[in-house]
Amino acid sequence: MSKNNGVYQLIIENLKMIEQTNGILDEIQENVFNQIDKYINSWAEKKSWSCEGSFWIKGPQKFYPTHWDKKFSYFSFDLDDDIKNENISWLSYLNGSEHTKLGLCWCFSYGSKYQLQEWQKELKRQYDNNRSLFEKNNAKIVYGGRNLFIPITQDISELIENYPNGIDTVLEDPVNKALNCLNNIFPVIEQIYTKLTN
């Protein structure tokens, strides 16, 4: 414990600055994630999909084809794991430096245990049958086999160089890359959705 005494002193001496940086970090994260929401919303609009919510303000932004019932299924911008470490900033998850990543998630809102098993079985079957398509588009099965996930990774050094005025152009490439991947695998997702909701 004594080897950390210098760190403790440093934190106590700079407490005011640390408190101020927490507020600034929240502001930066809100700007970054609102920009990602805008890209997703614009993409969904062009496809005539429904899009609602805001990642930073109301939790995951949900988007889905208008002929889908969102009670059963939707896409969202979220973590690939349901465990968020409170000591790690959201930007670290976007950087891809943590085990948990941020990205596009396909969620199926199952009801009973039987429905969950059917969903997992069909997702695994389609994933195995179309493995090269899914892998080529960075899609993987997460949450213990319940959801499909496409990561969005932003190099933090690029974000630093371009913040605040250039974040729109820096974030555009990784978000659009993930959305294009989603577009490529969507026909298979649509088959799964149709089979499980009919």
Coordinates of N, CA, C and O in Angstrom, one line a residue:
M1 N 0.8 -1.2 0.0 CA 0.0 0.0 0.0 C 0.9 1.3 0.0 O 0.5 2.2 -0.6
S2 N 2.0 1.2 0.7 CA 2.8 2.4 0.8 C 3.4 2.8 -0.6 O 3.6 4.0 -0.8
K3 N 3.5 1.9 -1.5 CA 4.0 2.3 -2.9 C 3.1 3.2 -3.6 O 3.4 3.8 -4.6
N4 N 1.8 3.2 -3.2 CA 0.8 4.0 -3.9 C 0.6 5.4 -3.2 O -0.2 6.2 -3.7
N5 N 1.3 5.6 -2.2 CA 1.1 6.9 -1.4 C 1.3 8.1 -2.4 O 0.6 9.1 -2.3
G6 N 2.3 8.1 -3.3 CA 2.5 9.2 -4.2 C 1.3 9.4 -5.1 O 0.9 10.5 -5.4
V7 N 0.6 8.3 -5.5 CA -0.5 8.4 -6.4 C -1.7 9.0 -5.6 O -2.4 9.9 -6.1
Y8 N -1.9 8.6 -4.3 CA -2.9 9.2 -3.5 C -2.7 10.7 -3.3 O -3.7 11.5 -3.4
Q9 N -1.5 11.1 -3.0 CA -1.2 12.5 -2.8 C -1.5 13.3 -4.1 O -2.1 14.4 -4.1
L10 N -1.1 12.7 -5.2 CA -1.3 13.4 -6.5 C -2.8 13.6 -6.8 O -3.2 14.7 -7.2
I11 N -3.6 12.6 -6.5 CA -5.1 12.7 -6.7 C -5.7 13.7 -5.8 O -6.4 14.6 -6.2
I12 N -5.3 13.7 -4.5 CA -5.8 14.7 -3.6 C -5.4 16.1 -3.9 O -6.3 17.0 -3.9
E13 N -4.2 16.3 -4.3 CA -3.7 17.6 -4.7 C -4.4 18.2 -6.0 O -4.6 19.4 -6.1
N14 N -4.9 17.3 -6.9 CA -5.5 17.7 -8.1 C -7.0 17.3 -8.2 O -7.5 17.2 -9.3
L15 N -7.6 17.2 -7.0 CA -9.0 16.8 -7.0 C -9.9 17.7 -7.8 O -10.8 17.3 -8.5
K16 N -9.7 19.0 -7.7 CA -10.5 20.0 -8.5 C -10.4 19.7 -10.0 O -11.4 19.7 -10.7
M17 N -9.2 19.5 -10.5 CA -9.0 19.3 -11.9 C -9.6 18.0 -12.3 O -10.3 17.9 -13.4
I18 N -9.5 16.9 -11.5 CA -10.1 15.6 -11.8 C -11.6 15.8 -11.9 O -12.3 15.2 -12.8
E19 N -12.2 16.5 -10.9 CA -13.7 16.7 -11.0 C -14.1 17.4 -12.2 O -15.1 17.1 -12.9
Q20 N -13.3 18.4 -12.7 CA -13.7 19.2 -13.9 C -13.5 18.3 -15.1 O -14.3 18.3 -16.1
T21 N -12.5 17.4 -15.1 CA -12.3 16.5 -16.3 C -13.5 15.5 -16.5 O -13.8 15.1 -17.6
N22 N -14.1 15.1 -15.4 CA -15.2 14.2 -15.5 C -16.4 14.8 -16.3 O -17.0 14.2 -17.1
G23 N -16.6 16.1 -16.0 CA -17.7 16.8 -16.7 C -17.3 17.0 -18.2 O -18.2 16.8 -19.1
I24 N -16.1 17.3 -18.5 CA -15.6 17.4 -19.8 C -15.7 16.1 -20.6 O -16.1 16.1 -21.8
L25 N -15.3 15.0 -19.9 CA -15.4 13.7 -20.6 C -16.8 13.4 -20.9 O -17.1 12.9 -22.0
D26 N -17.8 13.7 -20.0 CA -19.2 13.4 -20.4 C -19.6 14.2 -21.6 O -20.3 13.7 -22.4
E27 N -19.2 15.5 -21.7 CA -19.5 16.3 -22.8 C -18.9 15.8 -24.1 O -19.6 15.7 -25.1
I28 N -17.7 15.3 -24.1 CA -17.1 14.7 -25.3 C -17.8 13.5 -25.7 O -18.1 13.3 -26.9
Q29 N -18.1 12.6 -24.7 CA -18.8 11.4 -25.0 C -20.2 11.6 -25.6 O -20.6 11.0 -26.6
E30 N -20.9 12.6 -25.0 CA -22.2 12.9 -25.6 C -22.1 13.4 -27.0 O -22.9 13.0 -27.9
N31 N -21.1 14.2 -27.3 CA -20.9 14.7 -28.7 C -20.6 13.6 -29.6 O -21.2 13.5 -30.7
V32 N -19.7 12.7 -29.2 CA -19.4 11.5 -30.1 C -20.5 10.6 -30.3 O -20.8 10.3 -31.5
F33 N -21.2 10.2 -29.3 CA -22.3 9.3 -29.4 C -23.6 9.9 -30.1 O -24.3 9.2 -30.8
N34 N -23.8 11.2 -29.9 CA -24.9 11.8 -30.7 C -24.6 11.8 -32.2 O -25.5 11.7 -33.0
Q35 N -23.3 12.0 -32.5 CA -22.9 11.9 -33.9 C -23.2 10.5 -34.5 O -23.6 10.4 -35.6
I36 N -22.8 9.5 -33.7 CA -23.1 8.1 -34.2 C -24.6 7.9 -34.4 O -25.0 7.3 -35.4
D37 N -25.4 8.4 -33.4 CA -26.8 8.3 -33.6 C -27.3 8.9 -34.8 O -28.2 8.4 -35.5
K38 N -26.7 10.1 -35.2 CA -27.1 10.8 -36.4 C -26.9 10.0 -37.7 O -27.7 9.9 -38.6
Y39 N -25.7 9.3 -37.7 CA -25.4 8.5 -38.9 C -26.4 7.3 -39.0 O -26.8 7.0 -40.1
I40 N -26.6 6.7 -37.8 CA -27.6 5.5 -37.9 C -29.0 6.0 -38.3 O -29.6 5.4 -39.1
N41 N -29.4 7.1 -37.7 CA -30.7 7.7 -38.1 C -30.8 8.0 -39.5 O -31.8 7.7 -40.2
S42 N -29.8 8.6 -40.1 CA -29.8 8.9 -41.5 C -29.8 7.7 -42.4 O -30.5 7.6 -43.4
W43 N -29.0 6.7 -42.0 CA -29.0 5.4 -42.8 C -30.4 4.7 -42.7 O -30.9 4.3 -43.8
A44 N -31.0 4.7 -41.5 CA -32.3 4.1 -41.4 C -33.4 4.9 -42.2 O -34.3 4.3 -42.8
E45 N -33.3 6.2 -42.2 CA -34.2 7.0 -42.9 C -34.1 6.7 -44.4 O -35.2 6.6 -45.1
K46 N -32.9 6.6 -45.0 CA -32.7 6.3 -46.4 C -33.3 4.9 -46.8 O -33.8 4.7 -47.9
K47 N -33.4 4.0 -45.8 CA -33.9 2.7 -46.1 C -35.4 2.6 -45.7 O -36.0 1.6 -45.8
S48 N -36.0 3.8 -45.3 CA -37.4 3.8 -44.8 C -37.6 2.9 -43.6 O -38.7 2.3 -43.5
W49 N -36.6 2.8 -42.7 CA -36.8 2.1 -41.5 C -37.2 3.0 -40.4 O -37.0 4.2 -40.5
S50 N -37.8 2.4 -39.3 CA -38.1 3.2 -38.1 C -36.8 3.3 -37.3 O -36.0 2.4 -37.3
C51 N -36.6 4.5 -36.6 CA -35.5 4.7 -35.8 C -35.9 5.5 -34.6 O -36.5 6.6 -34.7
E52 N -35.6 5.1 -33.4 CA -36.0 5.8 -32.2 C -35.0 5.7 -31.1 O -34.2 4.8 -31.1
G53 N -35.1 6.6 -30.2 CA -34.1 6.6 -29.0 C -32.8 7.3 -29.3 O -32.6 7.8 -30.4
S54 N -32.0 7.4 -28.3 CA -30.7 8.1 -28.4 C -29.8 7.4 -27.5 O -30.1 7.2 -26.3
F55 N -28.7 6.9 -27.9 CA -27.8 6.1 -27.1 C -27.4 6.8 -25.8 O -27.5 6.2 -24.7
W56 N -27.0 8.1 -25.9 CA -26.4 8.8 -24.7 C -27.5 9.2 -23.8 O -27.3 9.1 -22.6
I57 N -28.7 9.5 -24.3 CA -29.7 10.1 -23.4 C -30.7 9.0 -22.9 O -31.0 9.0 -21.7
K58 N -31.1 8.1 -23.8 CA -32.2 7.2 -23.4 C -31.8 5.7 -23.5 O -32.6 4.9 -23.6
G59 N -30.5 5.4 -23.6 CA -30.1 4.0 -23.8 C -30.1 3.7 -25.3 O -30.1 4.6 -26.1
P60 N -30.0 2.4 -25.6 CA -29.7 2.1 -27.0 C -30.7 2.7 -28.0 O -31.9 2.7 -27.8
Q61 N -30.2 3.2 -29.1 CA -31.0 3.6 -30.2 C -31.5 2.4 -30.9 O -30.7 1.5 -31.2
K62 N -32.8 2.3 -31.2 CA -33.4 1.1 -31.8 C -33.8 1.5 -33.2 O -34.4 2.5 -33.5
F63 N -33.4 0.6 -34.2 CA -33.9 0.8 -35.6 C -34.2 -0.5 -36.2 O -33.6 -1.5 -35.9
Y64 N -35.2 -0.5 -37.1 CA -35.7 -1.8 -37.6 C -36.6 -1.5 -38.9 O -37.1 -0.4 -39.0
P65 N -36.7 -2.5 -39.8 CA -37.6 -2.3 -40.9 C -39.1 -2.0 -40.5 O -39.5 -2.6 -39.5
T66 N -39.8 -1.2 -41.2 CA -41.1 -0.8 -40.8 C -42.1 -2.0 -40.7 O -43.1 -2.0 -40.0
H67 N -41.8 -3.1 -41.5 CA -42.7 -4.2 -41.5 C -42.4 -5.2 -40.3 O -43.1 -6.1 -40.2
W68 N -41.4 -4.9 -39.6 CA -41.0 -5.7 -38.4 C -41.8 -5.2 -37.2 O -42.1 -4.0 -37.1
D69 N -42.1 -6.1 -36.3 CA -42.7 -5.7 -35.0 C -41.5 -5.6 -34.0 O -40.9 -6.6 -33.6
K70 N -41.3 -4.4 -33.5 CA -40.1 -4.2 -32.6 C -40.3 -4.9 -31.3 O -39.3 -5.1 -30.5
K71 N -41.4 -5.4 -31.0 CA -41.6 -6.2 -29.8 C -40.8 -7.5 -29.9 O -40.4 -8.1 -29.0
F72 N -40.7 -8.0 -31.2 CA -39.9 -9.2 -31.5 C -38.5 -9.0 -31.8 O -37.6 -9.8 -31.4
S73 N -38.2 -8.0 -32.6 CA -36.8 -7.8 -33.0 C -36.5 -6.4 -33.5 O -37.4 -5.7 -34.0
Y74 N -35.2 -6.0 -33.3 CA -34.8 -4.7 -33.7 C -33.2 -4.7 -33.7 O -32.6 -5.7 -33.2
F75 N -32.6 -3.7 -34.3 CA -31.2 -3.5 -34.2 C -30.9 -2.3 -33.2 O -31.8 -1.4 -33.1
S76 N -29.8 -2.3 -32.6 CA -29.4 -1.2 -31.8 C -27.9 -1.0 -31.8 O -27.1 -1.9 -32.2
F77 N -27.5 0.2 -31.3 CA -26.1 0.5 -31.1 C -25.8 0.2 -29.6 O -26.4 0.9 -28.8
D78 N -25.0 -0.7 -29.3 CA -24.9 -1.1 -27.9 C -23.6 -1.9 -27.7 O -22.8 -2.1 -28.6
L79 N -23.4 -2.4 -26.5 CA -22.2 -3.2 -26.1 C -22.4 -4.6 -26.6 O -23.6 -5.1 -26.7
D80 N -21.4 -5.4 -26.9 CA -21.5 -6.8 -27.2 C -21.5 -7.7 -26.0 O -21.5 -8.9 -26.1
D81 N -21.6 -7.1 -24.8 CA -21.6 -7.8 -23.6 C -22.6 -7.1 -22.7 O -22.7 -5.8 -22.8
D82 N -23.3 -7.7 -21.8 CA -24.2 -7.0 -20.9 C -23.5 -6.5 -19.6 O -24.2 -6.1 -18.7
I83 N -22.2 -6.6 -19.6 CA -21.5 -6.1 -18.4 C -20.7 -4.8 -18.8 O -19.8 -4.9 -19.6
K84 N -21.1 -3.7 -18.2 CA -20.4 -2.5 -18.4 C -19.6 -2.2 -17.2 O -20.1 -2.1 -16.1
N85 N -18.3 -2.1 -17.3 CA -17.4 -1.7 -16.2 C -17.5 -0.2 -15.9 O -17.1 0.6 -16.8
E86 N -18.0 0.2 -14.8 CA -18.2 1.6 -14.5 C -16.9 2.4 -14.4 O -17.0 3.6 -14.5
N87 N -15.8 1.7 -14.3 CA -14.5 2.4 -14.2 C -13.9 2.7 -15.6 O -12.9 3.3 -15.6
I88 N -14.6 2.3 -16.6 CA -14.1 2.5 -18.0 C -15.0 3.4 -18.7 O -16.2 3.2 -18.7
S89 N -14.4 4.4 -19.4 CA -15.3 5.3 -20.1 C -15.9 4.6 -21.4 O -15.3 3.7 -21.9
W90 N -17.0 5.2 -21.8 CA -17.6 4.6 -23.1 C -16.7 4.8 -24.2 O -16.7 3.9 -25.1
L91 N -15.9 5.8 -24.3 CA -14.9 6.0 -25.4 C -13.9 4.9 -25.5 O -13.5 4.5 -26.6
S92 N -13.6 4.3 -24.3 CA -12.6 3.2 -24.4 C -13.3 1.9 -25.0 O -12.6 1.2 -25.7
Y93 N -14.6 1.8 -24.9 CA -15.2 0.7 -25.6 C -15.3 0.9 -27.1 O -15.2 0.0 -27.9
L94 N -15.4 2.2 -27.4 CA -15.5 2.5 -28.9 C -14.1 2.4 -29.5 O -14.0 2.0 -30.7
N95 N -13.1 2.6 -28.7 CA -11.7 2.4 -29.2 C -11.3 1.0 -29.5 O -10.4 0.7 -30.2
G96 N -12.1 0.1 -28.9 CA -11.8 -1.3 -29.1 C -10.7 -1.9 -28.3 O -10.2 -3.0 -28.5
S97 N -10.2 -1.1 -27.3 CA -9.1 -1.5 -26.5 C -9.5 -2.4 -25.3 O -8.7 -3.0 -24.7
E98 N -10.8 -2.4 -25.1 CA -11.3 -3.3 -24.0 C -11.9 -4.6 -24.6 O -12.1 -4.7 -25.8
H99 N -12.1 -5.6 -23.7 CA -12.6 -6.9 -24.1 C -14.0 -6.7 -24.7 O -14.4 -7.2 -25.7
T100 N -14.8 -5.8 -24.0 CA -16.1 -5.5 -24.5 C -16.1 -4.4 -25.6 O -15.3 -3.5 -25.5
K101 N -16.9 -4.5 -26.6 CA -16.9 -3.6 -27.7 C -18.2 -2.9 -27.9 O -19.2 -3.4 -27.5
L102 N -18.2 -1.8 -28.6 CA -19.5 -1.1 -29.0 C -19.7 -1.4 -30.5 O -18.8 -1.6 -31.2
G103 N -21.0 -1.5 -30.9 CA -21.3 -1.8 -32.3 C -22.8 -2.0 -32.5 O -23.6 -1.6 -31.6
L104 N -23.1 -2.5 -33.6 CA -24.5 -2.8 -34.0 C -24.9 -4.2 -33.5 O -24.2 -5.1 -33.8
C105 N -26.0 -4.2 -32.9 CA -26.5 -5.5 -32.3 C -27.9 -5.8 -32.8 O -28.7 -4.9 -32.9
W106 N -28.1 -7.1 -33.3 CA -29.4 -7.5 -33.7 C -30.0 -8.2 -32.5 O -29.5 -9.2 -32.0
C107 N -31.1 -7.7 -32.0 CA -31.7 -8.3 -30.8 C -33.1 -8.9 -31.2 O -33.8 -8.4 -32.0
F108 N -33.3 -10.1 -30.6 CA -34.6 -10.8 -30.8 C -35.2 -10.9 -29.4 O -34.7 -11.5 -28.5
S109 N -36.4 -10.2 -29.3 CA -37.1 -10.2 -28.0 C -38.0 -11.4 -27.8 O -39.1 -11.5 -28.2
Y110 N -37.4 -12.5 -27.3 CA -38.1 -13.7 -27.1 C -38.9 -13.7 -25.8 O -38.7 -12.9 -25.0
G111 N -39.9 -14.6 -25.7 CA -40.7 -14.6 -24.6 C -40.4 -15.8 -23.7 O -39.7 -15.6 -22.6
S112 N -40.7 -17.0 -24.1 CA -40.5 -18.1 -23.2 C -39.2 -18.7 -23.4 O -38.4 -18.4 -24.4
K113 N -38.8 -19.7 -22.6 CA -37.5 -20.4 -22.7 C -37.5 -21.2 -24.0 O -36.5 -21.3 -24.7
Y114 N -38.7 -21.7 -24.4 CA -38.8 -22.4 -25.7 C -38.4 -21.5 -26.9 O -37.7 -21.9 -27.8
Q115 N -39.0 -20.3 -26.9 CA -38.8 -19.3 -27.9 C -37.3 -19.0 -28.0 O -36.7 -18.8 -29.1
L116 N -36.7 -18.8 -26.8 CA -35.2 -18.5 -26.8 C -34.4 -19.6 -27.4 O -33.5 -19.4 -28.2
Q117 N -34.8 -20.9 -27.1 CA -34.0 -22.0 -27.6 C -34.2 -22.1 -29.2 O -33.3 -22.4 -29.9
E118 N -35.4 -21.8 -29.6 CA -35.7 -21.8 -31.1 C -34.9 -20.7 -31.8 O -34.3 -20.9 -32.8
W119 N -34.9 -19.6 -31.2 CA -34.1 -18.4 -31.7 C -32.6 -18.7 -31.8 O -32.0 -18.6 -32.8
Q120 N -32.1 -19.2 -30.7 CA -30.6 -19.6 -30.7 C -30.3 -20.7 -31.7 O -29.3 -20.6 -32.4
K121 N -31.2 -21.7 -31.8 CA -30.9 -22.8 -32.7 C -30.9 -22.2 -34.2 O -30.1 -22.6 -35.0
E122 N -31.9 -21.4 -34.5 CA -32.0 -20.9 -35.9 C -30.9 -19.9 -36.2 O -30.3 -19.9 -37.3
L123 N -30.5 -19.1 -35.3 CA -29.4 -18.1 -35.5 C -28.1 -18.9 -35.7 O -27.3 -18.6 -36.6
K124 N -27.9 -19.9 -34.9 CA -26.6 -20.8 -35.1 C -26.7 -21.5 -36.4 O -25.6 -21.6 -37.1
R125 N -27.8 -22.0 -36.8 CA -27.9 -22.8 -38.0 C -27.6 -21.9 -39.2 O -26.8 -22.2 -40.1
Q126 N -28.2 -20.7 -39.2 CA -28.0 -19.7 -40.3 C -26.6 -19.2 -40.3 O -26.0 -19.0 -41.4
Y127 N -26.0 -19.0 -39.1 CA -24.6 -18.5 -39.0 C -23.7 -19.6 -39.6 O -22.8 -19.3 -40.4
D128 N -23.9 -20.8 -39.2 CA -23.1 -21.9 -39.7 C -23.2 -22.1 -41.2 O -22.2 -22.3 -42.0
N129 N -24.4 -22.0 -41.8 CA -24.7 -22.1 -43.2 C -24.1 -20.9 -44.0 O -23.9 -21.1 -45.2
N130 N -24.0 -19.8 -43.4 CA -23.5 -18.6 -44.1 C -22.3 -18.0 -43.4 O -22.1 -16.8 -43.4
R131 N -21.5 -18.9 -42.8 CA -20.3 -18.4 -42.1 C -19.4 -17.5 -42.8 O -19.0 -16.4 -42.3
S132 N -19.1 -17.7 -44.1 CA -18.2 -16.8 -44.8 C -18.8 -15.4 -44.9 O -18.1 -14.5 -44.8
L133 N -20.1 -15.4 -45.2 CA -20.8 -14.1 -45.3 C -20.7 -13.3 -44.0 O -20.3 -12.1 -44.0
F134 N -21.0 -14.0 -42.9 CA -21.0 -13.3 -41.6 C -19.6 -12.9 -41.2 O -19.3 -11.8 -40.7
E135 N -18.6 -13.8 -41.4 CA -17.2 -13.4 -41.0 C -16.6 -12.3 -41.9 O -15.9 -11.5 -41.4
K136 N -17.0 -12.3 -43.2 CA -16.5 -11.3 -44.1 C -17.0 -9.9 -43.6 O -16.4 -8.9 -43.8
N137 N -18.2 -9.9 -43.0 CA -18.9 -8.7 -42.5 C -18.7 -8.5 -41.0 O -19.5 -7.7 -40.4
N138 N -17.7 -9.1 -40.4 CA -17.4 -8.9 -39.0 C -18.5 -9.2 -38.0 O -18.5 -8.7 -36.9
A139 N -19.5 -10.0 -38.4 CA -20.6 -10.3 -37.6 C -20.3 -11.6 -36.7 O -19.8 -12.6 -37.3
K140 N -20.6 -11.5 -35.4 CA -20.4 -12.6 -34.6 C -21.6 -12.8 -33.6 O -22.3 -11.8 -33.4
I141 N -21.7 -14.0 -33.1 CA -22.8 -14.3 -32.2 C -22.3 -13.9 -30.8 O -21.2 -14.3 -30.4
V142 N -23.1 -13.1 -30.0 CA -22.7 -12.7 -28.7 C -23.8 -13.0 -27.7 O -24.9 -13.5 -28.0
Y143 N -23.6 -12.5 -26.5 CA -24.6 -12.7 -25.4 C -25.0 -14.1 -25.2 O -26.2 -14.5 -25.1
G144 N -24.1 -15.0 -25.2 CA -24.4 -16.5 -25.0 C -25.2 -17.0 -26.1 O -26.0 -17.9 -25.9
G145 N -25.0 -16.6 -27.3 CA -25.8 -17.1 -28.5 C -27.1 -16.4 -28.8 O -27.9 -16.9 -29.6
R146 N -27.4 -15.3 -28.0 CA -28.7 -14.7 -28.2 C -28.7 -13.6 -29.3 O -29.8 -13.3 -29.8
N147 N -27.6 -12.9 -29.5 CA -27.7 -11.8 -30.5 C -26.5 -11.8 -31.5 O -25.5 -12.5 -31.3
L148 N -26.7 -11.1 -32.5 CA -25.7 -11.0 -33.6 C -25.1 -9.6 -33.4 O -25.8 -8.6 -33.2
F149 N -23.7 -9.4 -33.6 CA -23.1 -8.2 -33.3 C -22.0 -7.9 -34.4 O -21.3 -8.7 -34.9
I150 N -22.0 -6.6 -34.8 CA -21.0 -6.0 -35.7 C -20.3 -4.9 -35.0 O -20.9 -3.9 -34.7
P151 N -19.0 -5.0 -34.7 CA -18.3 -3.9 -34.0 C -18.1 -2.6 -34.8 O -18.0 -2.7 -36.0
I152 N -18.1 -1.5 -34.0 CA -17.7 -0.2 -34.6 C -16.5 0.2 -33.8 O -16.6 0.4 -32.6
T153 N -15.4 0.4 -34.4 CA -14.2 0.7 -33.7 C -13.6 2.0 -34.3 O -13.4 2.1 -35.5
Q154 N -13.3 3.0 -33.4 CA -12.8 4.2 -33.8 C -11.4 4.4 -33.1 O -11.3 4.3 -31.9
D155 N -10.4 4.7 -33.9 CA -9.0 4.9 -33.4 C -9.1 6.3 -32.6 O -9.4 7.3 -33.2
I156 N -8.8 6.2 -31.3 CA -8.9 7.3 -30.5 C -7.9 8.4 -30.9 O -8.2 9.6 -30.8
S157 N -6.7 8.0 -31.4 CA -5.8 9.1 -31.8 C -6.3 9.9 -32.9 O -6.1 11.1 -33.0
E158 N -7.1 9.3 -33.8 CA -7.8 10.1 -34.9 C -8.8 11.0 -34.3 O -9.0 12.2 -34.8
L159 N -9.5 10.5 -33.3 CA -10.5 11.4 -32.7 C -9.9 12.6 -32.0 O -10.4 13.7 -32.1
I160 N -8.8 12.3 -31.3 CA -8.1 13.4 -30.6 C -7.6 14.5 -31.6 O -7.8 15.7 -31.4
E161 N -7.1 14.1 -32.8 CA -6.6 15.0 -33.8 C -7.7 15.8 -34.4 O -7.5 17.0 -34.8
N162 N -8.9 15.3 -34.4 CA -10.0 16.0 -35.1 C -11.2 16.5 -34.2 O -12.2 16.9 -34.7
Y163 N -11.0 16.4 -32.9 CA -12.0 16.9 -32.0 C -11.8 18.4 -31.7 O -10.7 18.8 -31.4
P164 N -12.9 19.2 -31.7 CA -14.3 18.8 -31.9 C -14.8 19.0 -33.3 O -15.8 18.4 -33.7
N165 N -14.1 19.8 -34.1 CA -14.6 20.2 -35.4 C -14.7 19.1 -36.4 O -15.5 19.2 -37.3
G166 N -13.8 18.1 -36.3 CA -13.8 17.1 -37.4 C -14.4 15.8 -37.0 O -14.2 14.8 -37.7
I167 N -15.1 15.7 -35.9 CA -15.6 14.4 -35.5 C -16.5 13.7 -36.4 O -16.6 12.5 -36.6
D168 N -17.3 14.6 -37.1 CA -18.3 14.0 -38.0 C -17.6 13.2 -39.2 O -18.0 12.1 -39.5
T169 N -16.5 13.7 -39.7 CA -15.8 13.0 -40.8 C -15.0 11.8 -40.2 O -14.9 10.8 -40.9
V170 N -14.5 11.9 -39.0 CA -13.7 10.8 -38.5 C -14.6 9.6 -38.2 O -14.3 8.5 -38.4
L171 N -15.8 9.9 -37.6 CA -16.7 8.8 -37.2 C -17.4 8.2 -38.3 O -17.9 7.1 -38.2
E172 N -17.5 9.0 -39.4 CA -18.4 8.5 -40.6 C -17.9 7.1 -41.1 O -18.7 6.2 -41.3
D173 N -16.6 7.0 -41.3 CA -16.1 5.7 -41.9 C -16.4 4.5 -41.1 O -16.9 3.5 -41.6
P174 N -16.0 4.4 -39.8 CA -16.3 3.2 -39.0 C -17.8 2.9 -38.9 O -18.2 1.7 -38.9
V175 N -18.6 3.9 -38.7 CA -20.1 3.7 -38.6 C -20.6 3.2 -39.9 O -21.4 2.2 -39.9
N176 N -20.3 3.9 -41.0 CA -20.8 3.4 -42.3 C -20.3 2.0 -42.7 O -21.0 1.2 -43.3
K177 N -19.1 1.7 -42.3 CA -18.5 0.4 -42.5 C -19.4 -0.7 -41.9 O -19.7 -1.7 -42.5
A178 N -19.7 -0.4 -40.6 CA -20.6 -1.4 -39.9 C -22.0 -1.5 -40.5 O -22.6 -2.5 -40.6
L179 N -22.5 -0.3 -40.8 CA -23.9 -0.3 -41.4 C -23.9 -1.0 -42.8 O -24.8 -1.7 -43.1
N180 N -22.8 -0.9 -43.6 CA -22.7 -1.6 -44.8 C -22.6 -3.1 -44.6 O -23.2 -3.9 -45.3
C181 N -21.9 -3.5 -43.5 CA -21.8 -4.9 -43.2 C -23.2 -5.4 -42.8 O -23.6 -6.5 -43.2
L182 N -24.0 -4.7 -42.0 CA -25.3 -5.0 -41.7 C -26.2 -5.2 -42.9 O -27.0 -6.1 -43.1
N183 N -26.1 -4.3 -43.8 CA -26.8 -4.3 -45.1 C -26.5 -5.6 -45.9 O -27.4 -6.2 -46.4
N184 N -25.2 -6.0 -45.8 CA -24.8 -7.2 -46.6 C -25.4 -8.5 -46.0 O -25.7 -9.4 -46.7
I185 N -25.5 -8.6 -44.7 CA -26.1 -9.8 -44.0 C -27.6 -9.7 -43.8 O -28.2 -10.7 -43.4
F186 N -28.2 -8.6 -44.1 CA -29.6 -8.4 -43.7 C -30.5 -9.5 -44.4 O -31.5 -9.9 -43.8
P187 N -30.3 -9.9 -45.7 CA -31.2 -10.9 -46.2 C -31.3 -12.2 -45.4 O -32.3 -12.8 -45.3
V188 N -30.2 -12.6 -44.8 CA -30.2 -13.8 -43.9 C -31.0 -13.5 -42.6 O -31.8 -14.3 -42.2
I189 N -30.7 -12.3 -42.1 CA -31.4 -11.9 -40.9 C -32.9 -11.8 -41.1 O -33.7 -12.3 -40.3
E190 N -33.3 -11.3 -42.3 CA -34.7 -11.2 -42.6 C -35.4 -12.7 -42.7 O -36.5 -12.9 -42.3
Q191 N -34.6 -13.6 -43.3 CA -35.1 -15.0 -43.3 C -35.3 -15.5 -41.9 O -36.4 -16.2 -41.6
I192 N -34.4 -15.3 -41.0 CA -34.6 -15.7 -39.6 C -35.8 -15.1 -39.0 O -36.6 -15.8 -38.3
Y193 N -35.9 -13.8 -39.1 CA -37.0 -13.0 -38.5 C -38.3 -13.6 -39.0 O -39.3 -13.9 -38.3
T194 N -38.4 -13.8 -40.4 CA -39.7 -14.3 -41.0 C -40.0 -15.7 -40.4 O -41.2 -15.9 -40.1
K195 N -39.0 -16.5 -40.4 CA -39.3 -17.9 -39.9 C -39.7 -17.9 -38.4 O -40.7 -18.6 -38.0
L196 N -39.1 -17.1 -37.6 CA -39.4 -17.1 -36.2 C -40.7 -16.3 -35.8 O -41.2 -16.5 -34.7
T197 N -41.2 -15.4 -36.7 CA -42.4 -14.7 -36.3 C -43.6 -15.1 -37.0 O -44.7 -14.6 -36.8
N198 N -43.5 -16.1 -37.9 CA -44.7 -16.7 -38.6 C -45.1 -18.0 -38.0 O -44.5 -18.6 -37.3

